[in-house]
Amino acid sequence: MVDLVFQRGLARVFFGTQLLHDYPGDWKLILLLSSAIIEEIKHIQKSRLALVAYYYFDFKDAAKRDVRGLLNSLLLQLVNDSDPCWDLLSRLHKTCRDGSEQPSEAALAQCLNSMLDLPGQLPTYIIIDALDECPNNTGTPSARERVLDLVENLMQSKHSNLFICITSRPEQDINTALNPLTPPSRRVSLHEEGGQMEDINNFVRSFVMNDRTMRRWRAEDKELVIRVLSERAQGM
């Protein structure tokens, strides 16, 4: 069964069917921030014990906010560390007249599925960061809906060696799509954790106390600002 992790927020949230996974050498993937996840997985990647592909939905770059950009990036990263994956992508390239034609999104998705189904394929980690930056306000289906459909299809394909981590703010459509894919016991909402709230409070307090203008305010005014800003931050 595919393991899905859904992570949110500034420090973000995790939804997943498996929070810890053991590998030879008692290695454990500790789900922290998305950057920490990547760094931990890279240790396995360097040892040739896993394949890793990472994608960030950049709101500043329209080319990086749709399912085609996601698929292109994932495929290119997987072929970097796998000759069999390279062979599959090369075949797709040839069917598109050696690159003179663009493959369809369906063809790209099928190529990804074929890579994941290769005999003896290594555990494969796909990390999708900032899904909420993928637009959901234009098109039918929208760019975000197509990405969510891809994730759902990957899950339903039941690739035994696939692990997915998604980071996002808890937008309603994202929650609706991803919640059914993982049990509540495997969801960790970091923005609701006490430590997260404490960090936000400490940050706001430090800013207020050290700001050149705010330092001249009355103590009670400073405390009011700290309290209101920390509460309205809602963990973000």
GROMACS .gro file of C-alpha atoms in nm:
model
  236
    1MET     CA    1   0.000   0.000   0.000
    2VAL     CA    2   0.119   0.350  -0.081
    3ASP     CA    3   0.202   0.564   0.220
    4LEU     CA    4   0.070   0.919   0.199
    5VAL     CA    5   0.180   1.202   0.420
    6PHE     CA    6   0.003   1.537   0.404
    7GLN     CA    7   0.186   1.822   0.571
    8ARG     CA    8   0.062   2.175   0.615
    9GLY     CA    9   0.141   2.521   0.690
   10LEU     CA   10   0.431   2.742   0.780
   11ALA     CA   11   0.577   2.457   0.970
   12ARG     CA   12   0.305   2.254   0.791
   13VAL     CA   13   0.082   1.953   0.871
   14PHE     CA   14   0.127   1.581   0.809
   15PHE     CA   15  -0.138   1.331   0.711
   16GLY     CA   16  -0.005   0.980   0.654
   17THR     CA   17  -0.048   0.608   0.680
   18GLN     CA   18   0.303   0.571   0.815
   19LEU     CA   19   0.498   0.827   1.015
   20LEU     CA   20   0.804   0.614   1.074
   21HIS     CA   21   0.949   0.362   0.834
   22ASP     CA   22   1.241   0.135   0.913
   23TYR     CA   23   1.518   0.052   0.669
   24PRO     CA   24   1.846  -0.143   0.698
   25GLY     CA   25   2.069   0.015   0.958
   26ASP     CA   26   1.771   0.111   1.176
   27TRP     CA   27   1.728   0.430   0.975
   28LYS     CA   28   1.403   0.614   1.048
   29LEU     CA   29   1.236   0.889   0.856
   30ILE     CA   30   1.131   1.150   1.107
   31LEU     CA   31   0.865   1.374   0.959
   32LEU     CA   32   0.966   1.730   1.045
   33LEU     CA   33   0.965   2.025   0.807
   34SER     CA   34   0.963   1.948   0.437
   35SER     CA   35   1.328   2.054   0.402
   36ALA     CA   36   1.423   1.825   0.691
   37ILE     CA   37   1.236   1.537   0.526
   38ILE     CA   38   1.431   1.585   0.207
   39GLU     CA   39   1.764   1.600   0.386
   40GLU     CA   40   1.687   1.281   0.580
   41ILE     CA   41   1.580   1.093   0.267
   42LYS     CA   42   1.889   1.207   0.078
   43HIS     CA   43   2.101   0.998   0.313
   44ILE     CA   44   1.927   0.690   0.176
   45GLN     CA   45   1.940   0.822  -0.178
   46LYS     CA   46   2.318   0.861  -0.155
   47SER     CA   47   2.342   0.500  -0.040
   48ARG     CA   48   2.139   0.390  -0.343
   49LEU     CA   49   1.866   0.257  -0.114
   50ALA     CA   50   1.588   0.481  -0.243
   51LEU     CA   51   1.479   0.715  -0.520
   52VAL     CA   52   1.374   1.069  -0.430
   53ALA     CA   53   1.184   1.331  -0.630
   54TYR     CA   54   1.092   1.672  -0.493
   55TYR     CA   55   0.866   1.942  -0.637
   56TYR     CA   56   0.779   2.290  -0.513
   57PHE     CA   57   0.472   2.474  -0.640
   58ASP     CA   58   0.619   2.822  -0.684
   59PHE     CA   59   0.347   3.089  -0.694
   60LYS     CA   60   0.594   3.320  -0.871
   61ASP     CA   61   0.641   3.082  -1.165
   62ALA     CA   62   0.332   2.991  -1.372
   63ALA     CA   63   0.523   2.700  -1.528
   64LYS     CA   64   0.558   2.542  -1.184
   65ARG     CA   65   0.193   2.551  -1.081
   66ASP     CA   66   0.031   2.270  -1.277
   67VAL     CA   67   0.034   1.893  -1.310
   68ARG     CA   68   0.247   1.896  -1.627
   69GLY     CA   69   0.525   2.082  -1.452
   70LEU     CA   70   0.499   1.841  -1.161
   71LEU     CA   71   0.513   1.530  -1.380
   72ASN     CA   72   0.800   1.661  -1.594
   73SER     CA   73   1.006   1.736  -1.286
   74LEU     CA   74   0.935   1.405  -1.113
   75LEU     CA   75   1.024   1.202  -1.420
   76LEU     CA   76   1.349   1.387  -1.482
   77GLN     CA   77   1.458   1.347  -1.120
   78LEU     CA   78   1.384   0.974  -1.114
   79VAL     CA   79   1.583   0.904  -1.430
   80ASN     CA   80   1.888   1.074  -1.279
   81ASP     CA   81   1.937   0.781  -1.039
   82SER     CA   82   1.785   0.492  -1.230
   83ASP     CA   83   1.885   0.348  -1.567
   84PRO     CA   84   1.558   0.148  -1.599
   85CYS     CA   85   1.363   0.471  -1.539
   86TRP     CA   86   1.575   0.639  -1.805
   87ASP     CA   87   1.486   0.364  -2.052
   88LEU     CA   88   1.114   0.420  -1.994
   89LEU     CA   89   1.143   0.796  -2.042
   90SER     CA   90   1.352   0.740  -2.353
   91ARG     CA   91   1.075   0.526  -2.501
   92LEU     CA   92   0.822   0.801  -2.434
   93HIS     CA   93   1.056   1.050  -2.599
   94LYS     CA   94   1.071   0.832  -2.912
   95THR     CA   95   0.694   0.793  -2.931
   96CYS     CA   96   0.676   1.174  -2.939
   97ARG     CA   97   0.892   1.181  -3.253
   98ASP     CA   98   1.210   1.232  -3.058
   99GLY     CA   99   1.077   1.536  -2.879
  100SER     CA  100   0.913   1.714  -3.172
  101GLU     CA  101   0.573   1.653  -3.009
  102GLN     CA  102   0.468   1.714  -2.650
  103PRO     CA  103   0.346   1.408  -2.457
  104SER     CA  104   0.001   1.433  -2.302
  105GLU     CA  105  -0.042   1.460  -1.926
  106ALA     CA  106  -0.190   1.109  -1.936
  107ALA     CA  107   0.123   0.977  -2.111
  108LEU     CA  108   0.348   1.144  -1.853
  109ALA     CA  109   0.141   0.997  -1.569
  110GLN     CA  110   0.155   0.651  -1.727
  111CYS     CA  111   0.531   0.679  -1.758
  112LEU     CA  112   0.555   0.764  -1.387
  113ASN     CA  113   0.337   0.467  -1.296
  114SER     CA  114   0.551   0.240  -1.515
  115MET     CA  115   0.865   0.358  -1.334
  116LEU     CA  116   0.707   0.282  -0.998
  117ASP     CA  117   0.608  -0.065  -1.120
  118LEU     CA  118   0.953  -0.165  -1.244
  119PRO     CA  119   1.063  -0.506  -1.109
  120GLY     CA  120   1.279  -0.464  -0.802
  121GLN     CA  121   1.219  -0.090  -0.793
  122LEU     CA  122   1.371   0.086  -0.494
  123PRO     CA  123   1.149   0.261  -0.238
  124THR     CA  124   1.049   0.587  -0.404
  125TYR     CA  125   0.980   0.908  -0.212
  126ILE     CA  126   0.783   1.184  -0.381
  127ILE     CA  127   0.770   1.515  -0.193
  128ILE     CA  128   0.525   1.779  -0.316
  129ASP     CA  129   0.571   2.111  -0.141
  130ALA     CA  130   0.321   2.402  -0.115
  131LEU     CA  131   0.031   2.238  -0.299
  132ASP     CA  132  -0.192   2.527  -0.196
  133GLU     CA  133   0.010   2.751  -0.432
  134CYS     CA  134  -0.130   2.549  -0.723
  135PRO     CA  135  -0.426   2.761  -0.848
  136ASN     CA  136  -0.781   2.643  -0.791
  137ASN     CA  137  -0.973   2.937  -0.936
  138THR     CA  138  -0.959   2.880  -1.312
  139GLY     CA  139  -1.035   2.594  -1.549
  140THR     CA  140  -1.253   2.285  -1.522
  141PRO     CA  141  -1.094   2.088  -1.377
  142SER     CA  142  -0.859   2.339  -1.218
  143ALA     CA  143  -0.482   2.292  -1.205
  144ARG     CA  144  -0.507   2.190  -0.841
  145GLU     CA  145  -0.784   1.938  -0.910
  146ARG     CA  146  -0.566   1.772  -1.172
  147VAL     CA  147  -0.280   1.743  -0.923
  148LEU     CA  148  -0.512   1.598  -0.659
  149ASP     CA  149  -0.645   1.352  -0.917
  150LEU     CA  150  -0.287   1.244  -0.989
  151VAL     CA  151  -0.219   1.184  -0.619
  152GLU     CA  152  -0.541   0.987  -0.582
  153ASN     CA  153  -0.459   0.775  -0.887
  154LEU     CA  154  -0.111   0.703  -0.753
  155MET     CA  155  -0.266   0.592  -0.426
  156GLN     CA  156  -0.524   0.372  -0.593
  157SER     CA  157  -0.253   0.207  -0.803
  158LYS     CA  158  -0.117   0.064  -0.477
  159HIS     CA  159   0.251   0.086  -0.559
  160SER     CA  160   0.412  -0.110  -0.278
  161ASN     CA  161   0.731   0.096  -0.279
  162LEU     CA  162   0.588   0.449  -0.299
  163PHE     CA  163   0.584   0.709  -0.021
  164ILE     CA  164   0.429   1.051  -0.077
  165CYS     CA  165   0.463   1.366   0.131
  166ILE     CA  166   0.253   1.672   0.046
  167THR     CA  167   0.286   2.010   0.213
  168SER     CA  168   0.004   2.262   0.202
  169ARG     CA  169  -0.216   2.496   0.395
  170PRO     CA  170  -0.538   2.317   0.495
  171GLU     CA  171  -0.753   2.443   0.207
  172GLN     CA  172  -1.097   2.284   0.206
  173ASP     CA  173  -1.063   2.113  -0.132
  174ILE     CA  174  -0.723   1.971  -0.037
  175ASN     CA  175  -0.853   1.838   0.293
  176THR     CA  176  -1.156   1.689   0.116
  177ALA     CA  177  -0.937   1.508  -0.135
  178LEU     CA  178  -0.659   1.389   0.094
  179ASN     CA  179  -0.838   1.311   0.422
  180PRO     CA  180  -1.002   0.991   0.286
  181LEU     CA  181  -0.662   0.863   0.176
  182THR     CA  182  -0.520   0.835   0.526
  183PRO     CA  183  -0.662   0.756   0.872
  184PRO     CA  184  -0.689   1.030   1.138
  185SER     CA  185  -0.430   0.853   1.352
  186ARG     CA  186  -0.169   0.932   1.085
  187ARG     CA  187  -0.239   1.305   1.059
  188VAL     CA  188  -0.030   1.557   1.248
  189SER     CA  189  -0.138   1.920   1.228
  190LEU     CA  190   0.170   2.110   1.335
  191HIS     CA  191  -0.002   2.449   1.339
  192GLU     CA  192  -0.229   2.318   1.615
  193GLU     CA  193   0.058   2.189   1.828
  194GLY     CA  194   0.139   2.378   2.148
  195GLY     CA  195   0.502   2.413   2.049
  196GLN     CA  196   0.407   2.581   1.724
  197MET     CA  197   0.188   2.833   1.905
  198GLU     CA  198   0.464   2.899   2.155
  199ASP     CA  199   0.714   2.964   1.876
  200ILE     CA  200   0.479   3.214   1.715
  201ASN     CA  201   0.422   3.389   2.045
  202ASN     CA  202   0.796   3.408   2.107
  203PHE     CA  203   0.859   3.547   1.760
  204VAL     CA  204   0.591   3.816   1.795
  205ARG     CA  205   0.713   3.908   2.143
  206SER     CA  206   1.072   3.939   2.026
  207PHE     CA  207   0.968   4.161   1.736
  208VAL     CA  208   0.752   4.388   1.950
  209MET     CA  209   1.012   4.420   2.224
  210ASN     CA  210   1.297   4.497   1.986
  211ASP     CA  211   1.126   4.720   1.733
  212ARG     CA  212   1.265   5.074   1.763
  213THR     CA  213   0.920   5.236   1.761
  214MET     CA  214   0.737   4.978   1.971
  215ARG     CA  215   0.996   4.993   2.247
  216ARG     CA  216   0.850   5.331   2.346
  217TRP     CA  217   0.498   5.190   2.389
  218ARG     CA  218   0.342   5.124   2.726
  219ALA     CA  219   0.391   4.772   2.861
  220GLU     CA  220   0.017   4.697   2.851
  221ASP     CA  221  -0.005   4.805   2.486
  222LYS     CA  222   0.282   4.576   2.394
  223GLU     CA  223   0.116   4.281   2.567
  224LEU     CA  224  -0.212   4.353   2.389
  225VAL     CA  225  -0.041   4.352   2.049
  226ILE     CA  226   0.146   4.031   2.129
  227ARG     CA  227  -0.170   3.855   2.242
  228VAL     CA  228  -0.386   3.964   1.947
  229LEU     CA  229  -0.125   3.888   1.680
  230SER     CA  230  -0.044   3.549   1.829
  231GLU     CA  231  -0.412   3.451   1.846
  232ARG     CA  232  -0.492   3.568   1.495
  233ALA     CA  233  -0.193   3.394   1.348
  234GLN     CA  234  -0.388   3.066   1.392
  235GLY     CA  235  -0.071   2.862   1.401
  236MET     CA  236   0.075   3.021   1.089
   0.00000   0.00000   0.00000
